């Protein structure tokens, strides 16, 4: 787990080392254990290191193999690197380190861009070929590891965070109206390649980009999940699906224990993280460190789920840590959490993950987390209505979208209003892609390959890495996801969602965890925007930068400020928090 950055020029000039140093310095929290710069004529790479595998300097980056003529910067973890190393050694490759970075270099030399199909893990990497001057960029199947870039002036810069690109300067920071349309409608999800800023883009998941010396490039999508089912799949019983998921999930959790440091678990008390703890205990893990966080109650809503996380911690004798955050501390740290966001992320639990990670990082470097289970196994409330939908697009947008285009016309100032309903058009295009004929499958596919990438996954990476903490997500093991896609929707939707996963859980954890009402990371003070949160929001929206920018129509803001609890989105979000968070993010990054 690290931070990568670099610059590649296409005009024969030398890459800017000062710019790369600024980018690397901006990512110091992602990699507090080491730093490196490699510059050679038209390219310069930077790296910040968090030591997880091969703690020696032999795995320091940027890494160069002079014999192969390849250099690399890499962020992430290849869980099956020992097996790949053995295979490559069988081909005659010699290794000077014992980590996964060098395995990527050798694998690329052996198999070219097809090497990514062999990787089990999360990754973002850039490889430079000395002899051809070609550059190859790759990102994992679910975009667990971020990859931002900015093009212009006969060069491309890339980094693990948008903030790093801003630190280097010379970025177009104007607002992208299409991205704003997505943010305001598609629940703050801005699909790649766009970001909220016109001058910054992101490499899509499951993509390899080959950039030639003249700057021309070609993208290849190397993986897609297929929701097609064979006749045999349709005959499989619920019990058999349960057993197959159990086996695949055991393997996924086991894979994510590869590390030269201890691995803990973020334990919310829900089914997903509880199952991870149970499987690790079943595999013989002793004194497993687990961590839970809670906030003050507000507006009649409980701000923690300690009742349930305590059950799991006691049942499996974990070394459990409760972290309680007062509303005062939450308010004080909120600007820091916003500053850590690579893009505006509206979900309340950003601050939860931020503060949880701060405490966890004091005692451990790696954790497993339960993100992805709802999108893979059908846990959200909008999936059941899809099952009987005659118009899947209408059903999905009604349940998921924060607002439609007609409302946006009245809420967003004219200069920032997209000339079409970009979010709705995007979902329409996604639903039309072959490979997911059932309406539920359409929703699961877009949620797992788009929404998940630019909401829960991005949130967890950003908030954990703000403190040099690596988060691993076993529910996004691509083989587990391929298996889950073949399971008919009725097995997923039973028991109010995640039925097949709950069948697995019943063999592992107490029924109180499974039969409880579905929980979310509760931060009630943010949901209802009561004082002192409201005072902060008023200050942000009343700042001179906000007034000069004029993103939103004043009448709309006045309506939100007059009665924040009256304006809650279909996904139980606050409209006021959504607009304030965007402006807060822009001001935090001096945009």
XYZ file of C-alpha atoms in Angstrom:
591
model
C 0.000 0.000 0.000
C 1.594 3.211 -1.110
C 1.281 6.385 -3.111
C 2.544 6.584 -6.677
C 3.056 9.543 -8.968
C 5.001 10.624 -12.011
C 5.331 12.658 -15.156
C 5.965 11.459 -18.708
C 6.739 13.896 -21.525
C 6.139 13.449 -25.231
C 8.091 16.400 -26.638
C 11.638 15.275 -25.943
C 12.045 17.496 -22.882
C 13.012 16.186 -19.479
C 10.265 15.440 -16.978
C 9.871 17.889 -14.113
C 11.494 16.408 -11.029
C 10.307 19.306 -8.802
C 6.696 18.588 -9.838
C 7.084 14.893 -9.020
C 8.626 15.710 -5.649
C 5.638 17.943 -4.839
C 3.235 15.148 -5.773
C 5.109 12.594 -3.675
C 5.281 14.951 -0.696
C 1.529 15.524 -0.924
C 1.002 11.785 -0.476
C 3.276 11.360 2.548
C 0.401 10.024 4.743
C -0.183 7.204 2.235
C 3.404 6.052 2.613
C 5.051 7.157 5.860
C 7.771 4.475 5.784
C 9.840 5.611 2.819
C 10.122 7.788 -0.267
C 11.880 7.585 -3.604
C 12.286 9.459 -6.884
C 13.538 8.053 -10.188
C 14.154 10.427 -13.093
C 15.546 9.612 -16.499
C 15.133 12.077 -19.348
C 11.479 12.126 -20.414
C 10.015 10.323 -17.389
C 10.157 10.764 -13.631
C 8.486 8.501 -11.055
C 7.789 9.191 -7.393
C 6.751 6.873 -4.583
C 5.702 6.917 -0.939
C 6.004 3.549 0.791
C 3.955 1.788 3.436
C 5.880 -1.385 4.274
C 3.598 -4.418 4.353
C 5.369 -7.088 2.290
C 9.178 -7.443 2.230
C 10.014 -4.791 4.792
C 13.594 -4.478 3.480
C 14.950 -1.799 1.144
C 15.124 -4.393 -1.610
C 11.453 -3.701 -2.332
C 11.805 0.070 -2.200
C 10.308 2.008 -5.101
C 10.537 3.270 -7.760
C 12.013 -0.101 -8.693
C 14.207 -0.740 -11.719
C 15.327 -4.033 -13.233
C 18.339 -3.088 -15.401
C 18.524 -6.555 -16.908
C 14.955 -6.335 -18.206
C 15.058 -2.598 -18.917
C 11.895 -1.941 -16.873
C 11.030 0.522 -14.104
C 7.859 0.550 -12.013
C 5.855 2.381 -9.388
C 3.102 0.302 -7.825
C 0.390 0.784 -5.207
C -1.528 -2.141 -3.759
C -0.998 -5.810 -3.060
C -0.835 -8.888 -5.295
C -2.112 -11.613 -2.988
C -0.974 -14.524 -5.161
C 2.511 -13.162 -5.727
C 4.251 -16.184 -4.122
C 2.620 -18.531 -6.645
C 3.417 -16.205 -9.546
C 7.007 -15.871 -8.366
C 7.415 -19.658 -8.315
C 6.023 -19.864 -11.856
C 8.365 -17.129 -13.069
C 11.353 -18.733 -11.392
C 10.448 -21.857 -13.329
C 10.822 -19.759 -16.483
C 14.334 -18.741 -15.431
C 13.680 -15.320 -13.880
C 15.972 -14.312 -11.000
C 14.716 -12.159 -8.132
C 16.577 -9.657 -5.969
C 13.681 -8.960 -3.560
C 11.024 -11.015 -1.792
C 8.014 -8.723 -2.410
C 5.193 -8.408 -4.917
C 6.473 -5.324 -6.771
C 9.252 -7.210 -8.508
C 6.802 -9.987 -9.375
C 4.751 -7.469 -11.377
C 7.860 -6.404 -13.305
C 8.819 -9.974 -14.173
C 5.216 -10.905 -14.959
C 4.939 -7.994 -17.367
C 8.167 -9.015 -19.074
C 6.961 -12.622 -19.347
C 3.341 -12.087 -20.380
C 3.032 -8.464 -21.481
C -0.182 -6.607 -20.688
C -1.951 -9.950 -20.262
C -0.158 -10.291 -16.916
C -2.952 -8.386 -15.146
C -5.322 -11.293 -15.781
C -3.114 -13.430 -13.530
C -3.136 -11.005 -10.601
C -5.346 -11.606 -7.587
C -5.312 -8.351 -5.728
C -5.707 -4.609 -5.734
C -3.303 -2.527 -7.756
C -2.450 0.585 -9.678
C 0.909 0.613 -11.434
C 2.929 2.343 -14.126
C 5.761 0.590 -15.974
C 8.331 2.342 -18.170
C 10.129 0.424 -20.904
C 13.694 1.677 -21.282
C 14.245 0.516 -24.855
C 10.902 1.425 -26.449
C 10.124 4.402 -24.154
C 6.609 3.002 -23.922
C 4.613 3.473 -20.697
C 2.028 0.989 -19.429
C -0.597 1.860 -16.808
C -2.856 -0.655 -15.096
C -5.655 -0.658 -12.518
C -7.334 -3.550 -10.694
C -10.710 -4.997 -11.614
C -12.768 -3.048 -9.060
C -10.686 0.125 -8.927
C -9.798 -0.535 -5.298
C -6.573 1.374 -5.831
C -7.006 4.916 -7.216
C -5.388 6.298 -10.368
C -5.744 9.991 -11.255
C -4.080 11.763 -14.153
C -3.842 15.171 -15.807
C -2.889 15.688 -19.447
C -1.614 18.735 -21.291
C 1.440 20.552 -22.622
C 2.802 17.391 -24.276
C 2.888 15.479 -21.009
C 0.856 13.381 -18.630
C 1.055 13.422 -14.854
C -0.435 10.680 -12.690
C -0.902 10.108 -8.962
C -2.740 8.048 -6.366
C -4.651 11.138 -5.282
C -6.176 14.136 -6.987
C -4.623 16.339 -4.308
C -1.142 15.319 -5.447
C -1.857 16.538 -8.968
C -3.085 19.849 -7.565
C 0.111 20.155 -5.526
C 2.179 19.976 -8.710
C 0.176 22.839 -10.211
C -0.846 23.640 -13.769
C -4.236 21.892 -13.509
C -7.532 23.125 -14.948
C -9.673 23.373 -11.816
C -12.874 24.532 -13.488
C -16.019 22.539 -12.670
C -17.077 19.826 -15.117
C -20.862 20.309 -15.596
C -21.386 16.667 -16.579
C -19.563 15.503 -13.461
C -21.664 17.913 -11.375
C -24.787 16.388 -12.899
C -23.606 12.964 -11.736
C -22.698 14.276 -8.295
C -26.115 15.859 -7.751
C -28.113 12.987 -9.200
C -26.154 9.710 -9.069
C -25.629 10.034 -5.290
C -22.259 11.798 -5.654
C -20.894 9.032 -7.907
C -18.846 10.469 -10.792
C -17.970 7.574 -13.120
C -14.554 7.449 -14.782
C -12.899 8.971 -16.621
C -14.424 12.196 -15.214
C -13.867 13.920 -11.894
C -15.564 17.094 -10.665
C -12.617 19.050 -12.156
C -12.205 19.425 -15.912
C -8.441 19.035 -15.708
C -8.275 15.747 -13.785
C -9.366 12.339 -15.001
C -9.128 8.794 -13.656
C -8.190 5.526 -15.310
C -11.230 3.203 -15.294
C -11.067 -0.062 -13.331
C -10.023 -3.275 -15.105
C -8.140 -1.208 -17.661
C -4.618 -1.308 -19.076
C -3.443 1.767 -20.979
C -0.408 1.608 -23.254
C 1.055 5.050 -23.948
C 3.423 5.385 -26.906
C 6.427 7.767 -26.943
C 4.438 10.291 -28.996
C 1.636 10.398 -26.422
C -0.926 8.332 -28.311
C -2.536 5.662 -26.183
C -4.772 2.632 -26.321
C -6.972 1.290 -23.525
C -7.836 -2.379 -23.088
C -10.542 -3.552 -20.680
C -9.257 -6.909 -19.466
C -12.154 -8.058 -17.260
C -15.936 -7.819 -17.143
C -18.321 -9.602 -14.825
C -20.941 -11.678 -16.658
C -24.383 -12.232 -15.141
C -25.286 -14.879 -17.700
C -26.341 -18.251 -16.280
C -26.101 -21.709 -17.762
C -28.859 -24.281 -17.576
C -26.832 -26.046 -14.891
C -26.610 -22.857 -12.830
C -30.391 -22.610 -12.768
C -30.630 -26.158 -11.352
C -28.291 -25.527 -8.424
C -30.026 -25.585 -5.035
C -29.810 -22.825 -2.451
C -27.782 -25.105 -0.184
C -25.250 -25.749 -2.928
C -24.901 -22.022 -3.657
C -24.367 -21.490 0.067
C -21.569 -24.040 0.153
C -19.915 -22.630 -2.967
C -20.010 -19.106 -1.561
C -18.612 -20.348 1.750
C -15.642 -21.976 0.019
C -14.969 -18.961 -2.212
C -15.250 -16.527 0.697
C -12.895 -18.596 2.855
C -10.336 -18.441 0.058
C -10.848 -14.695 -0.416
C -10.329 -13.974 3.289
C -7.318 -16.271 3.462
C -5.709 -14.604 0.440
C -5.902 -11.246 2.170
C -3.859 -12.414 5.134
C -0.640 -12.349 3.105
C 1.569 -9.798 4.872
C 4.765 -9.477 6.861
C 2.861 -7.518 9.541
C -0.289 -8.360 11.580
C -3.730 -8.016 9.937
C -6.835 -6.844 11.833
C -10.534 -6.326 11.000
C -12.802 -3.265 10.957
C -15.787 -4.731 12.817
C -19.055 -2.844 12.374
C -21.204 -5.541 13.923
C -23.027 -6.243 10.668
C -23.131 -9.549 8.833
C -20.283 -8.765 6.441
C -17.481 -7.873 8.843
C -18.724 -10.445 11.378
C -18.378 -13.223 8.813
C -14.806 -12.122 8.090
C -13.948 -12.327 11.797
C -15.593 -15.738 12.074
C -13.698 -17.144 9.098
C -10.383 -15.866 10.435
C -11.110 -17.398 13.823
C -12.101 -20.635 12.142
C -8.776 -20.597 10.285
C -6.924 -20.427 13.591
C -6.206 -16.708 14.002
C -5.574 -15.920 17.653
C -5.828 -12.532 19.393
C -7.196 -10.958 16.214
C -7.388 -7.189 16.597
C -10.861 -5.808 15.836
C -12.040 -2.193 15.844
C -15.444 -0.495 16.060
C -16.471 3.161 16.159
C -19.527 4.985 17.452
C -20.875 8.548 17.599
C -23.232 10.447 19.884
C -26.954 9.814 19.478
C -28.982 12.544 17.775
C -32.618 13.094 16.754
C -33.632 9.799 18.307
C -31.125 7.792 16.251
C -28.478 5.703 17.963
C -24.977 6.663 16.871
C -23.248 3.301 17.374
C -23.625 -0.427 16.849
C -21.429 -1.541 19.743
C -24.154 -3.914 20.929
C -23.545 -6.115 17.898
C -19.788 -5.734 17.484
C -19.420 -6.711 21.159
C -21.276 -9.963 20.495
C -18.802 -10.932 17.785
C -15.753 -9.794 19.728
C -16.820 -11.901 22.722
C -17.832 -14.919 20.647
C -14.476 -15.118 18.865
C -12.294 -13.758 21.684
C -10.818 -10.942 19.624
C -8.595 -8.176 20.944
C -11.409 -5.661 20.542
C -11.173 -1.876 20.591
C -14.216 0.397 20.948
C -13.680 3.934 19.691
C -16.285 6.488 20.756
C -16.302 9.909 19.102
C -18.040 12.898 20.637
C -19.965 15.309 18.435
C -17.436 17.980 19.336
C -14.501 15.897 18.088
C -16.429 14.913 14.982
C -16.993 18.589 14.141
C -13.372 19.474 14.823
C -12.052 16.695 12.590
C -14.601 17.041 9.791
C -12.512 19.567 7.784
C -9.536 17.204 7.958
C -11.656 14.339 6.668
C -12.909 16.496 3.792
C -9.347 17.521 2.987
C -8.414 13.824 2.760
C -11.090 13.178 0.106
C -9.636 12.861 -3.416
C -13.096 13.813 -4.707
C -16.220 15.117 -2.921
C -17.751 12.088 -1.178
C -21.097 12.770 0.452
C -21.591 9.651 2.584
C -21.698 10.365 6.313
C -19.420 7.510 7.205
C -16.387 9.210 5.661
C -15.764 10.897 8.983
C -16.306 7.562 10.716
C -13.704 5.766 8.631
C -11.353 8.734 8.964
C -11.413 8.744 12.764
C -11.530 4.957 13.025
C -8.451 4.713 10.810
C -6.626 7.294 12.894
C -6.956 5.099 15.967
C -6.415 1.764 14.221
C -3.200 2.980 12.571
C -1.681 3.536 16.015
C -1.433 -0.214 16.545
C -1.704 -1.966 13.175
C -0.972 -1.413 9.460
C -3.423 -3.735 7.671
C -7.118 -4.491 8.130
C -9.807 -6.433 6.337
C -13.136 -4.701 5.776
C -16.597 -5.752 4.641
C -17.191 -3.338 1.747
C -18.763 -4.822 -1.370
C -21.044 -7.456 0.119
C -24.236 -5.442 -0.463
C -23.378 -4.744 -4.106
C -22.283 -8.313 -4.806
C -24.960 -10.234 -2.907
C -27.952 -7.878 -3.195
C -28.219 -6.196 0.205
C -29.703 -2.802 -0.652
C -33.386 -1.876 -0.438
C -33.679 -0.898 -4.100
C -33.000 -4.414 -5.399
C -36.378 -6.046 -4.538
C -38.390 -3.440 -6.522
C -36.161 -4.177 -9.518
C -37.298 -7.798 -9.550
C -40.774 -6.884 -10.806
C -39.816 -3.768 -12.753
C -41.260 -3.375 -16.236
C -39.043 -0.323 -16.670
C -35.704 -1.074 -14.919
C -34.291 2.390 -15.640
C -37.255 4.154 -14.063
C -37.288 1.834 -11.035
C -33.574 2.233 -10.404
C -33.456 5.995 -10.825
C -36.504 6.463 -8.590
C -34.864 4.486 -5.782
C -31.246 5.625 -6.155
C -31.115 9.099 -7.708
C -31.028 12.080 -5.365
C -32.919 14.280 -7.837
C -33.945 14.335 -11.485
C -32.818 16.722 -14.211
C -35.909 18.902 -13.928
C -35.084 19.680 -10.301
C -31.441 20.297 -11.135
C -32.467 23.021 -13.561
C -33.967 24.919 -10.651
C -31.141 24.220 -8.228
C -27.880 24.537 -10.177
C -26.789 27.894 -11.583
C -26.918 28.077 -15.379
C -23.133 28.146 -16.062
C -22.740 24.810 -14.260
C -25.802 23.017 -15.622
C -25.098 20.174 -18.064
C -27.030 20.438 -21.323
C -28.511 16.963 -20.857
C -29.330 14.524 -18.067
C -25.900 12.908 -18.085
C -26.515 10.635 -15.090
C -29.744 9.167 -16.450
C -28.206 8.713 -19.901
C -25.220 6.970 -18.343
C -27.386 4.479 -16.448
C -29.457 3.873 -19.582
C -26.281 3.018 -21.508
C -25.031 0.755 -18.715
C -28.337 -1.114 -18.522
C -28.200 -1.732 -22.286
C -24.812 -3.485 -22.171
C -25.221 -7.237 -22.857
C -24.528 -9.721 -20.078
C -27.163 -8.673 -17.535
C -30.707 -9.287 -18.821
C -32.573 -9.489 -15.524
C -33.426 -6.070 -13.988
C -31.866 -7.074 -10.657
C -28.692 -8.106 -12.448
C -28.583 -4.753 -14.224
C -28.687 -2.965 -10.883
C -26.129 -5.279 -9.294
C -23.749 -4.845 -12.209
C -23.821 -1.048 -12.271
C -23.566 -0.913 -8.481
C -20.622 -3.309 -8.264
C -18.635 -1.958 -11.209
C -19.465 1.777 -11.054
C -21.151 2.939 -7.849
C -19.037 0.736 -5.590
C -15.810 1.960 -7.194
C -16.535 5.657 -6.745
C -18.308 5.564 -3.414
C -17.636 2.823 -0.818
C -14.303 1.607 -2.211
C -12.905 5.090 -2.835
C -14.112 6.186 0.600
C -12.362 3.363 2.411
C -9.093 3.789 0.507
C -8.992 7.547 1.041
C -9.897 7.540 4.718
C -7.634 4.635 5.718
C -4.666 5.794 3.661
C -4.937 9.251 5.204
C -3.360 7.529 8.213
C -1.105 5.016 6.455
C -3.509 2.115 6.981
C -4.080 -0.545 4.318
C -7.653 -1.842 3.899
C -8.335 -5.123 2.113
C -11.796 -6.084 0.876
C -12.356 -9.850 0.514
C -15.896 -9.470 -0.826
C -14.311 -7.949 -3.937
C -12.243 -10.998 -4.732
C -12.977 -11.246 -8.442
C -13.495 -15.010 -8.394
C -16.035 -14.657 -5.573
C -17.784 -11.934 -7.574
C -17.887 -14.075 -10.713
C -19.472 -16.858 -8.670
C -21.998 -14.475 -7.107
C -23.008 -13.124 -10.517
C -24.120 -16.624 -11.558
C -26.416 -17.017 -8.551
C -30.058 -16.353 -9.555
C -31.494 -13.150 -8.015
C -34.091 -14.962 -5.903
C -31.327 -16.499 -3.763
C -29.838 -13.053 -3.143
C -33.106 -11.224 -2.467
C -34.551 -13.638 0.095
C -34.528 -12.634 3.771
C -34.718 -8.946 2.793
C -31.487 -9.164 0.827
C -28.147 -10.997 0.885
C -30.049 -14.232 1.419
C -27.303 -16.548 0.215
C -24.694 -14.701 2.289
C -26.956 -14.912 5.339
C -27.161 -18.663 4.730
C -23.375 -18.706 4.966
C -23.445 -16.502 8.060
C -25.863 -18.825 9.890
C -23.127 -21.429 9.928
C -20.652 -18.983 11.442
C -22.121 -16.223 13.634
C -24.934 -15.781 16.222
C -28.434 -15.226 14.825
C -28.692 -11.812 16.532
C -26.213 -10.475 13.983
C -28.148 -11.863 11.023
C -31.747 -11.183 12.031
C -31.246 -7.587 13.149
C -32.453 -4.627 11.137
C -29.907 -3.659 8.484
C -27.551 -1.044 9.861
C -25.482 1.721 8.344
C -22.487 3.582 9.682
C -24.574 6.015 11.785
C -23.552 9.658 12.092
C -26.938 11.200 12.961
C -25.569 14.704 13.622
C -24.595 14.984 9.969
C -27.785 13.505 8.603
C -29.985 16.140 10.222
C -27.554 19.111 10.129
C -28.295 20.408 13.594
C -26.059 22.865 15.456
C -23.085 23.080 15.521
C -22.915 21.285 12.147
C -25.400 23.770 10.741
C -23.193 26.676 11.801
C -20.279 25.142 9.904
C -22.473 24.613 6.835
C -23.680 28.216 6.940
C -20.096 29.453 7.153
C -19.067 27.346 4.155
C -21.990 28.387 1.965
C -21.682 32.012 3.056
C -17.948 32.252 2.362
C -16.815 34.681 -0.310
C -15.413 31.804 -2.410
C -18.844 30.124 -2.467
C -20.662 33.324 -3.343
C -18.196 34.167 -6.104
C -18.433 30.673 -7.537
C -22.232 30.638 -7.418
C -22.725 26.917 -7.983
C -26.292 26.861 -6.648
C -29.280 29.145 -6.932
C -29.617 31.244 -3.751
C -33.340 30.485 -3.398
C -32.573 26.761 -3.286
C -29.907 27.233 -0.603
C -32.259 29.389 1.455
C -34.884 26.644 1.356
C -32.377 24.012 2.526
C -31.000 26.185 5.315
C -34.486 27.038 6.578
C -35.329 23.399 7.358
C -32.514 20.860 6.768
C -34.372 17.757 8.073
C -37.178 18.378 5.569
C -34.858 17.737 2.633
C -33.699 14.125 2.814
C -32.873 12.167 -0.363
C -34.338 8.723 -1.210
C -31.126 7.191 0.140
C -31.589 8.974 3.480
C -28.999 11.623 2.729
C -29.221 15.335 3.453
C -29.536 17.629 0.444
C -27.976 20.435 2.469
C -24.986 18.278 3.392
C -24.578 17.292 -0.265
C -24.265 20.863 -1.525
C -22.244 22.019 1.493
C -19.822 19.112 1.218
C -19.062 19.959 -2.402
C -18.362 23.583 -1.562
C -16.377 22.585 1.527
C -14.225 20.272 -0.608
C -13.573 22.968 -3.191
C -12.593 25.485 -0.520
C -10.452 22.921 1.286
C -8.417 22.445 -1.876
C -8.308 26.183 -2.608
C -10.357 25.868 -5.776
